[in-house]
Short mmCIF file of C-alpha atoms in Angstrom, two decimals:
data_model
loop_
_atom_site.label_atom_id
_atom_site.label_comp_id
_atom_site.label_asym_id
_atom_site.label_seq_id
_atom_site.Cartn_x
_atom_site.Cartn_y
_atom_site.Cartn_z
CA UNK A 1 0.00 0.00 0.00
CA UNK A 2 1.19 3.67 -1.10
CA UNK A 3 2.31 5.37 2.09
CA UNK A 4 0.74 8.32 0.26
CA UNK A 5 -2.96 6.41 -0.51
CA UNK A 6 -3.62 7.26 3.97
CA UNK A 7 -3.58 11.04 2.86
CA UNK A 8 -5.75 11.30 0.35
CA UNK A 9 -9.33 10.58 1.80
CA UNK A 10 -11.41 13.24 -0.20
CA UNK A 11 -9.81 12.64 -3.64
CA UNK A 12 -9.95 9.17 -3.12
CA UNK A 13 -13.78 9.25 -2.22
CA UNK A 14 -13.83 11.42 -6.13
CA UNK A 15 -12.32 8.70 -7.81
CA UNK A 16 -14.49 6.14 -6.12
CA UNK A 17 -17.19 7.85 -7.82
CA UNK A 18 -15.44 8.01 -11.03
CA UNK A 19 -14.48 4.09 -11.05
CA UNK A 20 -18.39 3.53 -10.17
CA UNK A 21 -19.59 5.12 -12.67
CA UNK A 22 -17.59 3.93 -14.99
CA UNK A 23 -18.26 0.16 -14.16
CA UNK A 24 -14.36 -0.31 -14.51
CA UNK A 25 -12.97 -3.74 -13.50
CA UNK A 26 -10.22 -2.89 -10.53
CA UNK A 27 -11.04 -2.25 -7.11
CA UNK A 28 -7.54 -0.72 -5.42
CA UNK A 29 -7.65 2.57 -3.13
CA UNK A 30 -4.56 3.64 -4.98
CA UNK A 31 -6.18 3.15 -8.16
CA UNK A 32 -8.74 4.87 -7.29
CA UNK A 33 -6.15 8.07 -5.98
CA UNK A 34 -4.06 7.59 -8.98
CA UNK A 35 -7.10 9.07 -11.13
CA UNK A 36 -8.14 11.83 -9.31
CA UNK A 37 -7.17 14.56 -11.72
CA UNK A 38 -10.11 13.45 -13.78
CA UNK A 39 -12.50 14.41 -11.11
CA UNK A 40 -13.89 17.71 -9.50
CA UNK A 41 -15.01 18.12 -5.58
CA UNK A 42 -18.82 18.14 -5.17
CA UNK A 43 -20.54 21.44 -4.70
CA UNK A 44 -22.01 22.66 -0.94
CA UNK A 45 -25.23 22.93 -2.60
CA UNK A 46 -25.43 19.54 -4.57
CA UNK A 47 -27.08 17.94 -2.06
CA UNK A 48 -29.64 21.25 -1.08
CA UNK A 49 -32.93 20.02 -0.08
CA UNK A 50 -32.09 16.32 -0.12
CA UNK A 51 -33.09 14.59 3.46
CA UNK A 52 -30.69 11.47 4.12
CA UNK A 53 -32.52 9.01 6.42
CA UNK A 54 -29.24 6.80 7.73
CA UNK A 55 -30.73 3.37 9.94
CA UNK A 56 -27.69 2.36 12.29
CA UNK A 57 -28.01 -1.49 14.29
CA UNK A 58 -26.30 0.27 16.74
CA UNK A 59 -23.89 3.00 18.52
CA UNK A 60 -22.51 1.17 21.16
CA UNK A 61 -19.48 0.31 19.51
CA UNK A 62 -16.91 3.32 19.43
CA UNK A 63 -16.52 2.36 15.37
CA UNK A 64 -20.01 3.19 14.57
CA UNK A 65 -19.88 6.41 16.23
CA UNK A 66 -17.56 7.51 13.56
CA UNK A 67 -19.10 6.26 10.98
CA UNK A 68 -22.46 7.95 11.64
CA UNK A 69 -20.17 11.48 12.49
CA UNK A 70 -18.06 11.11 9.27
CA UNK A 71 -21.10 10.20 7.54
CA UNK A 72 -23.58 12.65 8.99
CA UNK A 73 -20.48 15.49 8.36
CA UNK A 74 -19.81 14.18 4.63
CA UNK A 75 -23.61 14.74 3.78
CA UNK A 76 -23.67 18.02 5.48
CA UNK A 77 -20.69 19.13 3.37
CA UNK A 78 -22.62 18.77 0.35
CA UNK A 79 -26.06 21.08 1.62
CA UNK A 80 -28.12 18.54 2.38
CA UNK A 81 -29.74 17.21 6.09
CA UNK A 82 -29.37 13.50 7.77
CA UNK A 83 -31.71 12.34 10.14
CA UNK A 84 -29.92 9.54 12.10
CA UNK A 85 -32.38 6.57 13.89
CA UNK A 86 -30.07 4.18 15.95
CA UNK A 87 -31.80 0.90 17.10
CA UNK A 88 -29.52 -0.26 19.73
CA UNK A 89 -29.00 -3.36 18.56
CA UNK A 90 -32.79 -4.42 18.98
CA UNK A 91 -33.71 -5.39 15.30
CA UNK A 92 -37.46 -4.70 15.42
CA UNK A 93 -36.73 -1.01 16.64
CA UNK A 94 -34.40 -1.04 13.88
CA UNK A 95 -37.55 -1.81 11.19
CA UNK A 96 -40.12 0.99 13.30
CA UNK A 97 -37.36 3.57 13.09
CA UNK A 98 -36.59 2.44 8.97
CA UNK A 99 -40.34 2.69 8.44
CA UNK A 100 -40.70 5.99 10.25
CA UNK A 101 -38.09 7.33 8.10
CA UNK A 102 -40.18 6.45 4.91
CA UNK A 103 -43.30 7.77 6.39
CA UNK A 104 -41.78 11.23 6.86
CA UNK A 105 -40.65 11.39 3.44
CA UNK A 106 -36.36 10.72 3.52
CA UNK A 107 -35.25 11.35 -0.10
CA UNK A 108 -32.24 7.81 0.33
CA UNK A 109 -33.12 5.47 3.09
CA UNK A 110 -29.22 4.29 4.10
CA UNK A 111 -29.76 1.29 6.25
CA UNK A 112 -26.67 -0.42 8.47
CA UNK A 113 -28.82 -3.78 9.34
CA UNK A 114 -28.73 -5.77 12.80
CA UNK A 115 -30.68 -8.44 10.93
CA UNK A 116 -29.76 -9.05 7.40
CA UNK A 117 -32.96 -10.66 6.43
CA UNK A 118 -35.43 -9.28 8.98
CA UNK A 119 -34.94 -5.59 6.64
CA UNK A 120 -36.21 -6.95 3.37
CA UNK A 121 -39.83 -5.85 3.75
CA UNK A 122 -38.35 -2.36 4.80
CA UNK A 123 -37.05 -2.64 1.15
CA UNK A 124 -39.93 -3.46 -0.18
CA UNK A 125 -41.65 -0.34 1.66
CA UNK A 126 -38.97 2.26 0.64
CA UNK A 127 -39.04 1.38 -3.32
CA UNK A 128 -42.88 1.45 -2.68
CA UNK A 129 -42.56 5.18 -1.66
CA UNK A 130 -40.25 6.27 -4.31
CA UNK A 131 -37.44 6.06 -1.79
CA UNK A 132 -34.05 4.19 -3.26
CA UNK A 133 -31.97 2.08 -0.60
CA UNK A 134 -28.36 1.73 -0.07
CA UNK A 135 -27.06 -0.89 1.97
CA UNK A 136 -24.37 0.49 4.52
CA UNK A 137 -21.13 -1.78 5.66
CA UNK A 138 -23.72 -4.27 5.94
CA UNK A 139 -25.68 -6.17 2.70
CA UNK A 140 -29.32 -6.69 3.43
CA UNK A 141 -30.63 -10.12 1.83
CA UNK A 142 -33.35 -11.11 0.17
CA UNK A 143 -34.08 -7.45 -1.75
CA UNK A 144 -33.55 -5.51 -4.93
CA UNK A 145 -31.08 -3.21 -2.44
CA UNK A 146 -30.06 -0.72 -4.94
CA UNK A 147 -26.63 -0.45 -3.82
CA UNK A 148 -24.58 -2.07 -1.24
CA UNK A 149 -20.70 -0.45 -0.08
CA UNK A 150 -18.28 -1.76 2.15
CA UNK A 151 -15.34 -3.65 2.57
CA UNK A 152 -13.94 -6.98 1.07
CA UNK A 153 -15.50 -8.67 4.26
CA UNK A 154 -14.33 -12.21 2.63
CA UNK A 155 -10.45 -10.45 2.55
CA UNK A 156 -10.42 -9.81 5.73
CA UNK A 157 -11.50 -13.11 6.78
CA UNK A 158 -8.44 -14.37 4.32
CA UNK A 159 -6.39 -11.47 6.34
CA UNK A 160 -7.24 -12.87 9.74
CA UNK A 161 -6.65 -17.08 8.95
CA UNK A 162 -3.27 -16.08 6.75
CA UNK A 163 -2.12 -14.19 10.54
CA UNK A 164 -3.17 -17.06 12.67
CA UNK A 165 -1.43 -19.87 9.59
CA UNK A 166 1.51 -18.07 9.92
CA UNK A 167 1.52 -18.15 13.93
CA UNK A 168 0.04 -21.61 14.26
CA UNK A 169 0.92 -23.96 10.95
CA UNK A 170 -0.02 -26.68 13.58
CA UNK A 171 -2.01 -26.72 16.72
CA UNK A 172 -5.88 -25.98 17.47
CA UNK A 173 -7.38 -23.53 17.00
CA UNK A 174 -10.87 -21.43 18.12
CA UNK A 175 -13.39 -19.77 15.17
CA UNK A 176 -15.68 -16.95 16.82
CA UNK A 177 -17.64 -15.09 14.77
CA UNK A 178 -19.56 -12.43 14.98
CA UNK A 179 -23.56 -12.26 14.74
CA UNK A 180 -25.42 -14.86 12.77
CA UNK A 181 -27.95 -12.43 11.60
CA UNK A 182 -25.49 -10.38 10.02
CA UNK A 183 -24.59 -11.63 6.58
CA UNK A 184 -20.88 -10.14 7.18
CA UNK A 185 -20.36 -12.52 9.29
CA UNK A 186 -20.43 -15.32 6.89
CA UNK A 187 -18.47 -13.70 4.44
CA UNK A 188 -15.52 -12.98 7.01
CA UNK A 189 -15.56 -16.72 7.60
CA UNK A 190 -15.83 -17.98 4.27
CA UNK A 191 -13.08 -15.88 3.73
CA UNK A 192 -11.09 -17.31 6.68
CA UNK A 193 -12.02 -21.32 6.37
CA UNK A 194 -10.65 -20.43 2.49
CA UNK A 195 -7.40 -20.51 3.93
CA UNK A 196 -7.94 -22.64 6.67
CA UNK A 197 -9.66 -25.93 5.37
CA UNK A 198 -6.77 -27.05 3.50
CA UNK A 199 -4.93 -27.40 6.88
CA UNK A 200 -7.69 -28.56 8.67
CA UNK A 201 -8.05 -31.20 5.60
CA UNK A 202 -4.89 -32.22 5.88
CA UNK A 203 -4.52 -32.35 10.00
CA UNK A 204 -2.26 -29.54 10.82
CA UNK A 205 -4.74 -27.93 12.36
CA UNK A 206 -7.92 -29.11 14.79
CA UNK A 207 -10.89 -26.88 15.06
CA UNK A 208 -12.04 -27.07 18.34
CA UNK A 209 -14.67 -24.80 18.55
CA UNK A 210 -16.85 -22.92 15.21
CA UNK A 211 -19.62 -20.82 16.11
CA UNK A 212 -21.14 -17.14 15.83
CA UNK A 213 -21.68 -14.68 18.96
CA UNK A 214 -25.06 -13.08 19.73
CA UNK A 215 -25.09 -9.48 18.55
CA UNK A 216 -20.85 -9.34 18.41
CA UNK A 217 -20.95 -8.58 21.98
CA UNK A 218 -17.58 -9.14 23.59
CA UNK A 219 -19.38 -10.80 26.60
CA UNK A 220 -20.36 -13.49 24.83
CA UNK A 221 -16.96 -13.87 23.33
CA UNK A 222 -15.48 -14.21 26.64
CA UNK A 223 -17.90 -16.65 27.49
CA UNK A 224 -17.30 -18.79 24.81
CA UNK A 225 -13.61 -18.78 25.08
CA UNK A 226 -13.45 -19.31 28.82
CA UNK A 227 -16.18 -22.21 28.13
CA UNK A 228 -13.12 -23.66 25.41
CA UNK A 229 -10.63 -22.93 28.02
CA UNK A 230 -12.59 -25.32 30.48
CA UNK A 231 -13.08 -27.73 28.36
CA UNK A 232 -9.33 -27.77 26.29
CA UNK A 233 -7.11 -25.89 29.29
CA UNK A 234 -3.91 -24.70 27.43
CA UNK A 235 -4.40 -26.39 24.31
CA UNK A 236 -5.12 -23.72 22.19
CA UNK A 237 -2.65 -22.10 20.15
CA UNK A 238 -4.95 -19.65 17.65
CA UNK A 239 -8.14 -18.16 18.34
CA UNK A 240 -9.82 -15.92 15.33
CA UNK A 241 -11.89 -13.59 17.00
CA UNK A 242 -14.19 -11.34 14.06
CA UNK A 243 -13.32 -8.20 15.63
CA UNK A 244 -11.74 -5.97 17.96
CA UNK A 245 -14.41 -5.70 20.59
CA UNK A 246 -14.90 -9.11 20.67
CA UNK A 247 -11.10 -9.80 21.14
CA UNK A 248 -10.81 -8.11 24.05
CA UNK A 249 -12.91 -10.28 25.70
CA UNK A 250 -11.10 -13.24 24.58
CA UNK A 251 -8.23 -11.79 25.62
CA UNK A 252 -9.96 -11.02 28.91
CA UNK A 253 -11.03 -14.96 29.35
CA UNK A 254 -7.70 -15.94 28.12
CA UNK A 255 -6.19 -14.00 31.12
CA UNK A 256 -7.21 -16.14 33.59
CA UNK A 257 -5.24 -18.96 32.60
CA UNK A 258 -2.42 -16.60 31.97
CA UNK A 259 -2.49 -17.35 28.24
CA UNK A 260 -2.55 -13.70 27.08
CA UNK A 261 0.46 -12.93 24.45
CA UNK A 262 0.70 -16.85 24.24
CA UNK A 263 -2.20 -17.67 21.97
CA UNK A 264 -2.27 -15.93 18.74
CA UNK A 265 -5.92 -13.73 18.53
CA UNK A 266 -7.18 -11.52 15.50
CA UNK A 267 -9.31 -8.96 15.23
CA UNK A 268 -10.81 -6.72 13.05
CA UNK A 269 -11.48 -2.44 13.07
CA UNK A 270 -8.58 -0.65 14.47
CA UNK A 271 -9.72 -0.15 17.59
CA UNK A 272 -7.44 1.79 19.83
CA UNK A 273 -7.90 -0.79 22.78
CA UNK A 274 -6.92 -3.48 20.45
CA UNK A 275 -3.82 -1.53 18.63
CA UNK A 276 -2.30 -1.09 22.10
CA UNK A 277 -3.22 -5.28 22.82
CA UNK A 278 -1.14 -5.42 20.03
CA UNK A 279 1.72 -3.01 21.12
CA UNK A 280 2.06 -5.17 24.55
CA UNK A 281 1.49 -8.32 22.33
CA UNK A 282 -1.59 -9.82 23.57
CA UNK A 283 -3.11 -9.37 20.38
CA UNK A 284 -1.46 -10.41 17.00
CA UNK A 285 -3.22 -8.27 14.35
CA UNK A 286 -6.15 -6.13 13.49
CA UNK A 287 -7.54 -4.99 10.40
CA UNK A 288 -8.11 -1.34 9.64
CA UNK A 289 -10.90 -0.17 7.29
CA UNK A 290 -10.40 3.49 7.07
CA UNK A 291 -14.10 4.21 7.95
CA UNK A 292 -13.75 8.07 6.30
CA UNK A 293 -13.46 7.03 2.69
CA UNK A 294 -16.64 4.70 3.52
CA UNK A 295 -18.46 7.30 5.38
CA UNK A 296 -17.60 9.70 2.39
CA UNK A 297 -18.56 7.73 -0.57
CA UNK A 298 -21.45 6.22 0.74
CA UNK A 299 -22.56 9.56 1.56
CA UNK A 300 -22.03 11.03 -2.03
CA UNK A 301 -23.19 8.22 -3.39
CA UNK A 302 -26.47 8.39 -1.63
CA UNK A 303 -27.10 11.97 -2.73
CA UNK A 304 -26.34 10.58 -6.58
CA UNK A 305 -29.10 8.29 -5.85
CA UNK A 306 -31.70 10.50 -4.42
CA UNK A 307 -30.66 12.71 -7.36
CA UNK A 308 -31.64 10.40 -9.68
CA UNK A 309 -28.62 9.86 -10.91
CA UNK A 310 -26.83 7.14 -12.82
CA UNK A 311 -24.83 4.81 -10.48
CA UNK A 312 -23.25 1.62 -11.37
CA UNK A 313 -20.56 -0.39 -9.67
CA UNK A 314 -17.81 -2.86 -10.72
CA UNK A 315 -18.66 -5.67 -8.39
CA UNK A 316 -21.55 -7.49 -7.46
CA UNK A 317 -22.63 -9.27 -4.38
CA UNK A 318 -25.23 -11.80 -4.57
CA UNK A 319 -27.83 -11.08 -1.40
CA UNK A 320 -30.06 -14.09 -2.09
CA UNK A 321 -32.13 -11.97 -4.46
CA UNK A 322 -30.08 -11.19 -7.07
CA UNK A 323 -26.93 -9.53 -7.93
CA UNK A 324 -26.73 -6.49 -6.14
CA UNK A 325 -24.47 -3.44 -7.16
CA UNK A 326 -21.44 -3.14 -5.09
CA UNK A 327 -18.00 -0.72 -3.93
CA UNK A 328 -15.87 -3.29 -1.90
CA UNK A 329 -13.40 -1.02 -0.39
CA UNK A 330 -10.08 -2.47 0.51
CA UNK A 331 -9.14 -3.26 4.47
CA UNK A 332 -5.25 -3.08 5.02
CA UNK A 333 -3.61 -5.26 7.36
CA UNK A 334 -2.32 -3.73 10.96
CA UNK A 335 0.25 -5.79 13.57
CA UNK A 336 3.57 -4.34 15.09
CA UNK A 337 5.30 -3.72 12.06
CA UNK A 338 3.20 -1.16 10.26
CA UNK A 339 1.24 0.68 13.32
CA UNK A 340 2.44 4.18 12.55
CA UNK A 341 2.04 3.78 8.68
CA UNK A 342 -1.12 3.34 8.64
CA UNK A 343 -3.55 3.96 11.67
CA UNK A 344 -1.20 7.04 12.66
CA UNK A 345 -0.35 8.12 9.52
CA UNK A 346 -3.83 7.95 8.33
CA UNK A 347 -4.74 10.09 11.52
CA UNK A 348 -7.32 7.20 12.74
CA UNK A 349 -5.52 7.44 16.30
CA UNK A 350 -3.01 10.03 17.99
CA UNK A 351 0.03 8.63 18.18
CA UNK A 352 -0.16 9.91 21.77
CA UNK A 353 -3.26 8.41 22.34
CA UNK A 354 -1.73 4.84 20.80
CA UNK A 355 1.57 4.88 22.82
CA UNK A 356 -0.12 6.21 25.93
#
């Protein structure tokens, strides 16, 4: 990765646009930065009378209250007004607060979903009223979502299993997931059991535990791991954990048996609790999806949709429905060796606040 590509947010977002529009084949940030002298910034008036209605799962994780403030301040640059409806995590608040948002009129419903399938009918409801749908971090299924950005979730799953392979080519090792309901989860461990059924095929390595955790809530995490540690005692040598939060309480479990920094645990969103795990070396790796150029695309790609406008993509992601326009962002890998080019650099954390 271009040590340059972490200071170039708002031209990168341009030629995001560009690259969409176009329907062109690659998918690379730097790519995308590489053609931004084709592009021109968006106007403070482009978006001027457009209402944004943005549907979070939840803001309980310190993540998602960045994306809703770069997202909410991205939409704002451009003229027009965001009215924000967090569900906290409860996925039938989630559906009143979507369907509120249609009844008063939103010009782009932008929907993060707790429940992958329970949103469909919300859908359904918005394209009813007129009211396009994009599909935030998170792909709803079963819908003719009219676009759908995030990350390559099934990368970072590869990202996370090639980290543990090369700490543990032979041992056992601990899958925990994040929620069921949310269909990132399966692609993060599709992803990861690409690179690890081969060695689970051929015996280097045992999985002794494979299962998905309630809402991604790091309690449950913990519980499951201290539940492994019960049953297995010290014989674990990997544990993939889906994210940050949720590796801290693995981490936390694994404590107890004073097995932190000796069993090799992922994670996934730059969190700064889980950058300085992996400073003191209780966590191996993280992976950082620089949440701005998300935030900012998605934004001014929901104001191109509520403008009418053209929008294509260059992937597609297939949500059970059909095949559903996509911008899969790239996530960039984060352990010891590349802290300060990337999270710091990319001003995602103070370097005082990392090394505090």
């Amino acid at each position: 990765m271009a040590k340059w590509a972490f200071r170039c947010r708002s031209l990168a977002v341009l030629t995001v646009l560009a690259l969409v529009a176009a329907a062109c084949g690659h998918n690379d940030n730097d790519d995308r930065i590489a053609e931004q002298d084709k592009n021109a910034p968006l106007g403070s008036d482009y978006g001027e009378g457009i209402v944004v209605g943005f549907s979070m799962d939840t803001l309980i994780e310190a993540r998602w209250l960045k994306d809703r403030d770069l997202f909410v301040a991205a939409v704002e640059r451009m003229g027009a007004e965001v009215n924000v409806q967090a569900a906290g995590g409860d996925e039938e608040k989630q559906v009143f607060h979507a369907e509120n948002l249609i009844s008063l009129g939103v010009d782009i419903l932008v929907v993060v979903p707790n429940n992958a399938e329970v949103m469909t009918e919300v859908v359904e409801e918005a394209h009813a009223a007129g009211i396009k749908v994009l599909s935030y971090d998170r792909l709803i299924k079963g819908a003719d979502v009219d676009l759908y950005i995030s990350f390559d979730n099934e990368k970072i799953g590869r990202m996370q299993a090639e980290a543990i392979k090369k700490q543990v080519p032979k041992g056992n090792i601990v899958y925990i997931g994040g929620s069921e309901m949310d269909n990132n989860s399966h692609l993060l461990r599709k992803g990861a059991f690409s690179v690890l059924q081969p060695l689970i095929d051929n015996g280097d390595l045992n999985i002794i535990e494979d299962r998905f955790t309630d809402e991604w809530l790091p309690a449950k995490a913990q519980e499951t791991m201290q539940r492994v540690l019960e049953n297995a005692g010290s014989r674990v040598d990997g544990v993939i954990s889906a994210n940050d939060g949720m590796a801290g309480g693995i981490i936390d479990a694994l404590m107890t048996m004073d097995l932190q920094g000796k069993v090799a645990v992922t994670g996934q969103d730059a969190d700064l609790m889980a950058i300085r795990r992996i400073i003191q070396g209780t966590q191996t790796m993280t992976v950082y999806k620089p949440i701005d150029l998300l935030a900012e695309t998605a934004a001014e790609l929901a104001i191109k949709l509520a403008r009418g406008e053209a929008v294509t993509a260059d992937k597609y992601v297939n949500n059970g429905k059909g095949e559903i326009p996509s911008v899969l962002l790239d996530p960039i890998f984060v352990d010891q060796s590349n802290i300060d080019a990337t999270v710091i650099a990319d001003g995602f954390h103070k370097r005082e606040d990392v090394y505090k």
